[in-house]
CSV table of C-alpha atoms in Angstrom, one decimal:
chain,number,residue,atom,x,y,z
A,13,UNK,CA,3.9,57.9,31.6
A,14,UNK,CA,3.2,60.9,28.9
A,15,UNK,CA,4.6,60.1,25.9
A,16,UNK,CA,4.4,62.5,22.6
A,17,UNK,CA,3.7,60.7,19.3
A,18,UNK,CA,5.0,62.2,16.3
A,19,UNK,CA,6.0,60.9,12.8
A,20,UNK,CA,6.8,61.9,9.5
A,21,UNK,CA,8.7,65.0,9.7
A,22,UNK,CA,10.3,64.9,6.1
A,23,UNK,CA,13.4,67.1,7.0
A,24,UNK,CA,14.2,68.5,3.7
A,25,UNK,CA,11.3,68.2,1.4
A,26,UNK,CA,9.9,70.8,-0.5
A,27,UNK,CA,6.6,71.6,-1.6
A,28,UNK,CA,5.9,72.5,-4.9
A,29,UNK,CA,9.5,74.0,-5.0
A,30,UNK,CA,8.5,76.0,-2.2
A,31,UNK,CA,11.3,75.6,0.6
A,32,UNK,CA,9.7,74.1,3.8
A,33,UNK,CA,12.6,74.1,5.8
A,34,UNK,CA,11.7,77.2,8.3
A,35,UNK,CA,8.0,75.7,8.7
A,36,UNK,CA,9.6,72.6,9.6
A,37,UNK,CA,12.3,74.4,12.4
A,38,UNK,CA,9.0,75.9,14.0
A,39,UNK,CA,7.4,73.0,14.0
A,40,UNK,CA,10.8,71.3,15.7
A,41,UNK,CA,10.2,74.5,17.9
A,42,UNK,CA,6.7,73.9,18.3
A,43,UNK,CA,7.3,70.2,19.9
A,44,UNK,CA,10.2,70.8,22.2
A,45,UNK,CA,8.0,74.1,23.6
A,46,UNK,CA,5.4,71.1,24.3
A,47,UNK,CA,8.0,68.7,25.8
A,48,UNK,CA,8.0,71.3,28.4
A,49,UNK,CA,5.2,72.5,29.0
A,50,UNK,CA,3.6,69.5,28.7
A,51,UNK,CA,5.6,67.8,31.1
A,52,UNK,CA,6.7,64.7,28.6
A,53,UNK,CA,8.6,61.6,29.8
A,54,UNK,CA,9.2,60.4,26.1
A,55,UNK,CA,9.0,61.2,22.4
A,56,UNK,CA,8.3,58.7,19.6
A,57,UNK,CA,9.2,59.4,16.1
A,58,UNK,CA,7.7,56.5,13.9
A,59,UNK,CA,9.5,56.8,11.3
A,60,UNK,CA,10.2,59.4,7.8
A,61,UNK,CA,12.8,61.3,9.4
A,62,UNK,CA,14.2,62.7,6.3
A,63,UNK,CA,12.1,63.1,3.1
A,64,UNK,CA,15.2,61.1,1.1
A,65,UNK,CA,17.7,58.8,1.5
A,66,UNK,CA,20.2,61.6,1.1
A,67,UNK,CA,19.1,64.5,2.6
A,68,UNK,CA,20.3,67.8,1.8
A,69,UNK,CA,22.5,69.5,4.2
A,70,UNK,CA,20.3,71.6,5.6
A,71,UNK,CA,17.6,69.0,6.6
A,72,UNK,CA,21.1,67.4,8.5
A,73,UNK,CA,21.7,70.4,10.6
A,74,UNK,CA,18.0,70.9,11.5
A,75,UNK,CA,17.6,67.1,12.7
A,76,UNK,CA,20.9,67.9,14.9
A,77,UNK,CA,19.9,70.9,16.3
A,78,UNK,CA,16.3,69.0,17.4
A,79,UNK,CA,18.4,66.3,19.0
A,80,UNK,CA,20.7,68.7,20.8
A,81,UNK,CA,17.5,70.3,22.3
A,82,UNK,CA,16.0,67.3,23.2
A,83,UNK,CA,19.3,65.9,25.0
A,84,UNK,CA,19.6,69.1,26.7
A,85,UNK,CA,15.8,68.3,28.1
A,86,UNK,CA,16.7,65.1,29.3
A,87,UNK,CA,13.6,63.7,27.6
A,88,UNK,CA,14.3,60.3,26.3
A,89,UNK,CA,13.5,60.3,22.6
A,90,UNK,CA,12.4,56.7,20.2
A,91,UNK,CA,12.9,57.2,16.6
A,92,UNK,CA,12.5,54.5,13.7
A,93,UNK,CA,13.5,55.1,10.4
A,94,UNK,CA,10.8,54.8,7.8
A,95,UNK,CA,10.2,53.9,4.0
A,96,UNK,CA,11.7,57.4,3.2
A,97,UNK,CA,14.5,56.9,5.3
A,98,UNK,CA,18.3,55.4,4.5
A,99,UNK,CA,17.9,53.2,7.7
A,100,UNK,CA,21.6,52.7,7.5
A,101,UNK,CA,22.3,56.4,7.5
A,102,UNK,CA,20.0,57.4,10.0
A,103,UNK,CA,21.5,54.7,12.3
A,104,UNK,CA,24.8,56.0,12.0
A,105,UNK,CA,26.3,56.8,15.5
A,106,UNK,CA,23.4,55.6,17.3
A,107,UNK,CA,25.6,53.3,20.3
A,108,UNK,CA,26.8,57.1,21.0
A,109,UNK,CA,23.3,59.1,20.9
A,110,UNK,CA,21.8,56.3,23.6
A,111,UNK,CA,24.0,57.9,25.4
A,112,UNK,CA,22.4,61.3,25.7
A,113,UNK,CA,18.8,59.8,25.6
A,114,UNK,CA,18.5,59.4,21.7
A,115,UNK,CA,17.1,55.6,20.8
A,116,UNK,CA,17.5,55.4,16.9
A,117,UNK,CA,16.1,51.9,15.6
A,118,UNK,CA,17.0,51.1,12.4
A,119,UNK,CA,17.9,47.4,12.2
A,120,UNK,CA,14.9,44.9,11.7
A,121,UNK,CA,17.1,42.2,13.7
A,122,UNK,CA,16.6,44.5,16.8
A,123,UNK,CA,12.9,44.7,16.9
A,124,UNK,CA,12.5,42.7,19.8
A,125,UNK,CA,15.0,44.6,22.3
A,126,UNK,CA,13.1,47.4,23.2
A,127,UNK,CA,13.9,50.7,24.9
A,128,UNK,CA,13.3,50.8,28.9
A,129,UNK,CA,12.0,53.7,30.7
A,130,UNK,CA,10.9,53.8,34.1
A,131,UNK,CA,8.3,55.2,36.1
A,132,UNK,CA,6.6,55.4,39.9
A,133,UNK,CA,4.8,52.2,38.1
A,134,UNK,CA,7.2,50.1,36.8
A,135,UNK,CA,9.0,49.7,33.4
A,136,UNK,CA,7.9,50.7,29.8
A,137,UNK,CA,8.9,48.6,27.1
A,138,UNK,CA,9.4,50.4,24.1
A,139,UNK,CA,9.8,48.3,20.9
A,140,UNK,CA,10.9,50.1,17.9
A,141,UNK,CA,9.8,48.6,14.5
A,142,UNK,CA,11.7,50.3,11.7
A,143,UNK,CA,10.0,50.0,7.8
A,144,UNK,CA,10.8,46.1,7.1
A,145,UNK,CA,10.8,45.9,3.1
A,146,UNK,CA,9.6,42.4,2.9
A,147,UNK,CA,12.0,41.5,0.0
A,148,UNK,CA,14.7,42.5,2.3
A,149,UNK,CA,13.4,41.8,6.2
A,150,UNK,CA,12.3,38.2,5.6
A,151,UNK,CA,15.8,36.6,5.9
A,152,UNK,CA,16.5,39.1,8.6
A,153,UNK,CA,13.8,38.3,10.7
A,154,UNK,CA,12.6,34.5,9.5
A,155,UNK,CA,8.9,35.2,8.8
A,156,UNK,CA,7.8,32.3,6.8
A,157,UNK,CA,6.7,34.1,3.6
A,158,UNK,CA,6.4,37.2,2.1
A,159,UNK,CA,4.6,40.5,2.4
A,160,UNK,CA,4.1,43.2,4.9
A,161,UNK,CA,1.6,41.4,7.6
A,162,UNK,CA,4.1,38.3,7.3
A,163,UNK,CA,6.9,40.5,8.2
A,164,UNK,CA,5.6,42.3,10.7
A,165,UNK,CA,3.9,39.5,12.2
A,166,UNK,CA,7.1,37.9,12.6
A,167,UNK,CA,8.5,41.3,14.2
A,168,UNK,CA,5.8,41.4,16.7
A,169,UNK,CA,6.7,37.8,17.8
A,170,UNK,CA,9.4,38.8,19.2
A,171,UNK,CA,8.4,41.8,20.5
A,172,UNK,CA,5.8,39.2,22.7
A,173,UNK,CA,8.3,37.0,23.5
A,174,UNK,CA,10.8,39.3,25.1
A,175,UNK,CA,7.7,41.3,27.0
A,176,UNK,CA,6.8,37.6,28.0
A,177,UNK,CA,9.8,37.8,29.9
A,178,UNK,CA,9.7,40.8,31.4
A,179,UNK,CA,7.6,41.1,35.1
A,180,UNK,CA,3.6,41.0,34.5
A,181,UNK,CA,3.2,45.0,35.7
A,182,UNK,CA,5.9,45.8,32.6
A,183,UNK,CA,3.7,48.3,30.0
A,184,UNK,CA,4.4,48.3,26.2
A,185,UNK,CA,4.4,50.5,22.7
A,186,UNK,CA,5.5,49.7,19.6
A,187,UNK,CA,6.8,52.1,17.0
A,188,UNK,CA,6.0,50.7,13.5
A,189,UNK,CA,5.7,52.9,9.9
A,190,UNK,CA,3.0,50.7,8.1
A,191,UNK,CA,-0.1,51.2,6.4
A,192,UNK,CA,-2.4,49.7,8.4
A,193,UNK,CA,-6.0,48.5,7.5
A,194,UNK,CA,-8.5,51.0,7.9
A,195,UNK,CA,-6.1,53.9,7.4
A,196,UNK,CA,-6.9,56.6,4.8
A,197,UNK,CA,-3.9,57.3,2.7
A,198,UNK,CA,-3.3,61.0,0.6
A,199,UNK,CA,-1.0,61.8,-2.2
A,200,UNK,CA,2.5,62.3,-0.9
A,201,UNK,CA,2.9,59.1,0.6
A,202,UNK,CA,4.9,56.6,-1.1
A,203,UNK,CA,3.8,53.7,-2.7
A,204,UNK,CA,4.8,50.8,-0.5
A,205,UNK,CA,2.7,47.9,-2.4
A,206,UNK,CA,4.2,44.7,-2.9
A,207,UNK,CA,2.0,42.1,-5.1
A,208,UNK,CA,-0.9,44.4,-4.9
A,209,UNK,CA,-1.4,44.2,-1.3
A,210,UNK,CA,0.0,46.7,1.7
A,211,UNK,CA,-2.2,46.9,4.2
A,212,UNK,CA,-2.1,45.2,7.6
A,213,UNK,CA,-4.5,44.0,10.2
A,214,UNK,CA,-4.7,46.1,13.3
A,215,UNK,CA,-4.6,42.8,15.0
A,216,UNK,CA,-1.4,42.2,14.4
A,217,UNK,CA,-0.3,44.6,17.2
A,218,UNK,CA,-2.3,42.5,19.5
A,219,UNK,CA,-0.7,41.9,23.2
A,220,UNK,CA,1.0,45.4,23.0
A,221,UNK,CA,-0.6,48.6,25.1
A,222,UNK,CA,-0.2,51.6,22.7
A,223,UNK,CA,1.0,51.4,19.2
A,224,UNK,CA,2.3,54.2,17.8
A,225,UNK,CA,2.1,54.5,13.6
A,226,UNK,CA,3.8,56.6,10.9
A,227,UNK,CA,3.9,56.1,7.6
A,228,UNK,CA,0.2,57.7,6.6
A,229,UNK,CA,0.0,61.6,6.4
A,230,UNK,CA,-3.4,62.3,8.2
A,231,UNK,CA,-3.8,61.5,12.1
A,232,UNK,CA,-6.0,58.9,13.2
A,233,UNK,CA,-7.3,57.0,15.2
A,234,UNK,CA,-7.5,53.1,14.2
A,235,UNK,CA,-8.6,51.9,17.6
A,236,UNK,CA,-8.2,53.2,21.2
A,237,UNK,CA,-4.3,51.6,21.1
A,238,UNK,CA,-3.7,51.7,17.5
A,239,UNK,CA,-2.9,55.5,16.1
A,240,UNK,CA,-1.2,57.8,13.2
A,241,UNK,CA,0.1,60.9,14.3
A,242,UNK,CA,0.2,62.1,11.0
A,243,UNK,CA,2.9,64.3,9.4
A,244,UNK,CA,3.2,67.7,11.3
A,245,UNK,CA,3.1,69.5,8.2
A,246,UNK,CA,0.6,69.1,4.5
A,247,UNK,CA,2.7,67.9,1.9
A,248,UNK,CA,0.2,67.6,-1.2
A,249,UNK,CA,-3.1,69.2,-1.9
A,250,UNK,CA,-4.8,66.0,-0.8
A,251,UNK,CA,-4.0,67.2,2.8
A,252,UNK,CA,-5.9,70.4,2.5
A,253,UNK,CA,-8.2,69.3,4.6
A,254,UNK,CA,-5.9,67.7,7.5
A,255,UNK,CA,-6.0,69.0,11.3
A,256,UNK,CA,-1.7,68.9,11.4
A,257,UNK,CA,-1.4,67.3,15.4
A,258,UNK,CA,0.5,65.1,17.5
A,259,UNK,CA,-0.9,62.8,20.3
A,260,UNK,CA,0.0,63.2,24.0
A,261,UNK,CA,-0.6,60.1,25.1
A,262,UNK,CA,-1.2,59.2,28.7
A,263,UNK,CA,0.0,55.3,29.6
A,264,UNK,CA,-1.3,54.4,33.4
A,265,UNK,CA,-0.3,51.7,35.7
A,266,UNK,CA,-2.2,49.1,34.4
A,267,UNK,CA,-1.9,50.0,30.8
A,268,UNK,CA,-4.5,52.0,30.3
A,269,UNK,CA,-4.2,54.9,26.6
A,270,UNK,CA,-5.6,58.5,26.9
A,271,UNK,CA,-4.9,60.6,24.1
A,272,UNK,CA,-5.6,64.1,23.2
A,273,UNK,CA,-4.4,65.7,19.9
A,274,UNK,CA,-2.2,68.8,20.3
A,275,UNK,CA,-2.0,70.9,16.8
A,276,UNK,CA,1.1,71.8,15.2
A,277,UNK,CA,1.3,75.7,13.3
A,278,UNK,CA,0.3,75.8,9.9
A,279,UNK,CA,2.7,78.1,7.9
A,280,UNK,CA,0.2,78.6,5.3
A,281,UNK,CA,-3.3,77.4,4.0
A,282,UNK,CA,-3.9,74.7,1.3
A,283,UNK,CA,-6.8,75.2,-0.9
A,284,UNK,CA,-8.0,73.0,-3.7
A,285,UNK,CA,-10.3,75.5,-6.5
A,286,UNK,CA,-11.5,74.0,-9.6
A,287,UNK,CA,-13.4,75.6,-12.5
A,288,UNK,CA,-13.5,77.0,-16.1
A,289,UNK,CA,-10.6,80.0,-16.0
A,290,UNK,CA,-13.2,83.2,-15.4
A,291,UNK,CA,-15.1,81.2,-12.7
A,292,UNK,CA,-11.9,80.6,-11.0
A,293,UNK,CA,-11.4,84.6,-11.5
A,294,UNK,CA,-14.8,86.4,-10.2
A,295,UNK,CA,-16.2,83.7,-7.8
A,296,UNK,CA,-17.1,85.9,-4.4
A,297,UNK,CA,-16.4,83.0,-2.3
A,298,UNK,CA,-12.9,82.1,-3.2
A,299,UNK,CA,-11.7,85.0,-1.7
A,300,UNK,CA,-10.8,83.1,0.9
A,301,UNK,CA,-8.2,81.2,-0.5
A,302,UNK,CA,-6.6,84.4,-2.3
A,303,UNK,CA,-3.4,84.1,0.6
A,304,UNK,CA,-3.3,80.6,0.7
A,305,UNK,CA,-1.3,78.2,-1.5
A,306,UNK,CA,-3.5,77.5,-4.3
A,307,UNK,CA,-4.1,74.4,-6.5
A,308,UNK,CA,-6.6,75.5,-9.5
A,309,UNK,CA,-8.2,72.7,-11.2
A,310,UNK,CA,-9.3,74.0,-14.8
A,311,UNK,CA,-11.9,72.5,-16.4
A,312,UNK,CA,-12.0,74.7,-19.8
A,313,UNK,CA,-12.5,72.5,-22.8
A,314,UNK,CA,-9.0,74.7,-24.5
A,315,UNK,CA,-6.0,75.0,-22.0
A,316,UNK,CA,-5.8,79.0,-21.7
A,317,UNK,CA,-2.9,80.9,-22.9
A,318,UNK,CA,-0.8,82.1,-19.4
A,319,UNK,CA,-3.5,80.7,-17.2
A,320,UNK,CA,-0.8,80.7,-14.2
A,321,UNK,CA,0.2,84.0,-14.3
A,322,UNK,CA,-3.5,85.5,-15.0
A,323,UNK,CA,-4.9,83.7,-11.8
A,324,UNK,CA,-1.9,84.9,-10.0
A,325,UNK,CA,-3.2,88.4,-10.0
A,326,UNK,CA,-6.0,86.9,-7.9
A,327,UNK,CA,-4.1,84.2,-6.1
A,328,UNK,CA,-0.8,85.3,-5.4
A,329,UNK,CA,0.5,81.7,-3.8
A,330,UNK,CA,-0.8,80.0,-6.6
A,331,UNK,CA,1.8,76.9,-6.8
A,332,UNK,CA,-0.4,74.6,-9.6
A,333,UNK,CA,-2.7,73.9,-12.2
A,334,UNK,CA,-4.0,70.8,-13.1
A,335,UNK,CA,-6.2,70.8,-17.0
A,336,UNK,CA,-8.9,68.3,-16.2
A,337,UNK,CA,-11.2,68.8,-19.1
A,338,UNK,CA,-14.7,67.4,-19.2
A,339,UNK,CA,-14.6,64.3,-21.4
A,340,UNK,CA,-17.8,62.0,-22.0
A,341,UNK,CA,-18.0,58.2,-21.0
A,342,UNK,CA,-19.6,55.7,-23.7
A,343,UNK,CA,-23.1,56.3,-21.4
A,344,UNK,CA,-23.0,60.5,-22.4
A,345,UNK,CA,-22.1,61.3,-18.8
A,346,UNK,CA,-19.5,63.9,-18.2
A,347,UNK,CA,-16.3,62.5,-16.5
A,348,UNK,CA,-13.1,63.7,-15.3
A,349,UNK,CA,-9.5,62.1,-16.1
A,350,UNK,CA,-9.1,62.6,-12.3
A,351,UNK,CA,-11.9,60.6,-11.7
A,352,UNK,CA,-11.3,57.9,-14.4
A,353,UNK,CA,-8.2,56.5,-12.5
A,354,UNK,CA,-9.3,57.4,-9.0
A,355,UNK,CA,-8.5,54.8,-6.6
A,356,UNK,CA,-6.3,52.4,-9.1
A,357,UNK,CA,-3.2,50.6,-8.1
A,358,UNK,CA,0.0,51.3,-10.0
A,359,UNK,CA,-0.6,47.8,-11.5
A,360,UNK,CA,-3.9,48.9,-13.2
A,361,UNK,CA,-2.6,51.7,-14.2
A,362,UNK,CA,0.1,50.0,-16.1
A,363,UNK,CA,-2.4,47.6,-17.3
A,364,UNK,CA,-4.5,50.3,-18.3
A,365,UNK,CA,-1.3,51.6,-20.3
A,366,UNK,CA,-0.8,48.7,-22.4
A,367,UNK,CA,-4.4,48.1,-23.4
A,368,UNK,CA,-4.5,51.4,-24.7
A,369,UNK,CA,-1.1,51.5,-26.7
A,370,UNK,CA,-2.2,48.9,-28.2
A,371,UNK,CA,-5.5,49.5,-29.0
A,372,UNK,CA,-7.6,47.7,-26.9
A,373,UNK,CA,-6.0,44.4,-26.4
A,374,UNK,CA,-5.4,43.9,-22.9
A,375,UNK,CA,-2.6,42.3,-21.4
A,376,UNK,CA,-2.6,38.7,-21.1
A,377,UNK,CA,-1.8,36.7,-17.9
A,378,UNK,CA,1.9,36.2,-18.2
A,379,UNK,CA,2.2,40.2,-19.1
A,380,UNK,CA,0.0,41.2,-15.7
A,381,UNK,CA,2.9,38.8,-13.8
A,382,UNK,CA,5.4,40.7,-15.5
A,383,UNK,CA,4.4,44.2,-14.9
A,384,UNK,CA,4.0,43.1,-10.8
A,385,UNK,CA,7.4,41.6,-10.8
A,386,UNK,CA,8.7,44.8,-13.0
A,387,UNK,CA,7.0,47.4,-10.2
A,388,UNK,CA,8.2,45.0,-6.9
A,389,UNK,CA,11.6,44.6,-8.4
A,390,UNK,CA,11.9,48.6,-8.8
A,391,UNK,CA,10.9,49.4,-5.5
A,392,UNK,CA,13.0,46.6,-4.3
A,393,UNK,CA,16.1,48.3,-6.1
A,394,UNK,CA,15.2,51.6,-4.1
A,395,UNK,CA,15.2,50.6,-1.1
A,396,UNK,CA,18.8,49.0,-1.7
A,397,UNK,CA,19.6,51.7,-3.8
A,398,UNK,CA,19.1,53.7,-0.1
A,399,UNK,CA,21.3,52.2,1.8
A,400,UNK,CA,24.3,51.7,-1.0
A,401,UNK,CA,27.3,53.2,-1.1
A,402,UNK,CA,25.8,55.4,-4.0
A,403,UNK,CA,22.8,56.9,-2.7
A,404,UNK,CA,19.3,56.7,-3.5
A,405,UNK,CA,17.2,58.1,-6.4
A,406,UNK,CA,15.0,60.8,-5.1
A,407,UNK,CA,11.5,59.2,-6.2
A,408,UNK,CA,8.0,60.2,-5.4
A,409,UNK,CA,4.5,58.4,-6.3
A,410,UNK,CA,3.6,60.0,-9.4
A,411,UNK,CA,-0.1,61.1,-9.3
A,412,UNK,CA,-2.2,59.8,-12.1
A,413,UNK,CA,-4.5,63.1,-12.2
A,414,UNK,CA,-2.6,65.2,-14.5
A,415,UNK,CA,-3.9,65.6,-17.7
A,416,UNK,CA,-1.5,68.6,-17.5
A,417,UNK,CA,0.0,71.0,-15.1
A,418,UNK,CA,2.0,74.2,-14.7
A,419,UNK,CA,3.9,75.0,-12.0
A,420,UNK,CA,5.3,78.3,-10.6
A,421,UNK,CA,8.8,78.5,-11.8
């Protein structure tokens, strides 16, 4: 069986106010060209459908239009909702869309009832694990504690009792948005850290013959049945260097994976520049970048006046500026605020905060518990917040690296 893994399309979003909505119709056009002529039996979608709970109107009629084309195929199509996603929203109407092919899961409490699709083999089960807040999945799906691994642990039990039941020669693939030990994360993912700790083992889709991952925005391989697609398109500067795929992904009789990475079209370039103001100006080799979108990375001691618009002569796609300034460390080395808070969790960076506010004195051990439960219980009010009634805030991961920026207005 071919199957065509795919994940976090992010219908809607934007980049640096930059409408992405066309790039993301040809790359909608770009994968139903390859259901053809690739000849696939099924697509998966793990998850991040829409770039918000509420997506704009537009992003609407663009997911429609793929799910017209992909009915009219007859290609049976697996789609979880993600961390991004209202799952209750996206779910909407979904009895009716099996109909025609289209498999939305969305409910953590059907995890374990998978899509079927036949072949001259046998049966495909496919298992679709939608994002499972743990706050909000444990009840649903009586893990015994908390936490991402206990969550989906618990999911994946009852992915391997069903396939128990099913006849020896059945094959299986799971759709889960995690982030999954070993993964390497970039900027325009959301923070999904509860307690400090997110990642799962790879183990934990043990027993199952091809997992299929969303939820990180570069595609990789974890192991030979354990992959990210990616997201078709760079959504942050930290994906400038990202090869923008899919995997086609060959299943044989017995269970066997083959995969081979097809890449999607790249609108435009990304390219990361960084330097005093005049560097940045009459360096030869950045005339490379001069058509592609451009993040400049300033590292004058001043800010200069209308740096935006005098690099835009150069650098017409220019779309930021960070000012990262050289400051010295206690030990006379030069080092970057970037650099400073590279790799720090949300929690030490609210640590961080109150130590310096107040001059040094670092939060106690009662305060460090209060901050965790403060950021768990905020992202725990999202994710409700996306499935109310009301709508969800539009929230992103705010990057630490700014010591200032400018964007094109």
């Amino acid at each position: 069986m071919r199957l065509l893994h795919t994940s976090d399309w992010h219908l809607g979003r934007s980049f640096h106010r930059i409408s992405l909505l066309d790039a993301q119709r040809d790359f909608l056009d770009h994968l139903l060209a390859t259901v053809e002529e690739e000849r696939v039996d099924a697509v998966l979608v793990a998850g991040d459908v829409y770039d918000r709970a509420v997506p704009p109107l537009a992003a609407v009629e663009l997911f429609d239009h793929a799910l017209h084309r992909l009915a009219e195929l007859g290609v049976p199509t697996v789609m979880i909702s993600g961390n991004h996603d209202s799952a209750r929203r996206l779910g909407v109407g979904s009895g009716l869309m099996r109909h025609a092919g289209i498999h939305l899961r969305t409910d953590p409490e059907g995890c374990g009832t998978p899509v079927v699709l036949p072949d001259e083999h046998g049966d495909v089960a496919c298992y679709g694990l939608p994002y499972l807040e743990p706050a909000l999945a444990r009840a649903a799906l009586g893990a015994r504690e908390g936490g991402h691994t206990a969550v989906l642990g618990a999911a994946m039990e009852r992915v391997r009792e069903d396939l128990a039941a099913r006849p020896g020669t059945t094959r299986s693939v799971v759709l889960a948005h995690a982030f999954v030990h070993g993964g390497e994360s970039s900027d325009s993912e959301r923070d999904i850290t509860v307690g400090g700790v997110s990642a799962v083992p790879a183990s934990v889709f043990d027993g199952v013959d091809y997992a299929a991952l969303g939820h990180l925005h570069g595609c990789q391989t974890i192991n030979d049945r354990v992959r990210y697609s990616g997201s078709p398109l760079a959504y942050s500067f930290s994906e400038s260097g990202h090869r923008k795929s899919m995997w086609l992904v060959d299943l044989d009789a017995q269970g066997g994976v083959s995969a081979r990475r097809l890449d999607c079209p790249v609108p435009r370039p990304l390219a990361r520049i960084r330097g005093a103001l005049e560097q940045l100006l009459e360096e030869p080799e950045l005339a490379r970048h001069e058509q592609s979108w451009v993040e400049a990375t300033l590292t004058d001691p001043v800010r200069p006046h209308g740096a935006m618009a005098t690099l835009a002569a150069r650098f017409p796609h220019i779309v930021s500026i960070v000012f990262d300034p050289r400051v010295r460390d206690g030990g006379g080395e030069q080092v970057s605020y970037a650099r400073r808070l590279r790799g720090r969790s949300d929690q030490q960076i609210a640590e961080d905060f109150v130590g310096h506010v107040r001059t040094g004195r670092e939060p106690d051990e009662l305060e460090r518990e209060m901050l965790g439960e403060a950021l768990e219980a905020a992202r725990v009010e999202e994710a409700q917040e996306g499935d109310s009634q009301s709508g969800a805030r539009d929230t992103t991961r705010v990057r630490p690296v700014t010591a200032g920026a400018e964007a094109a207005g």
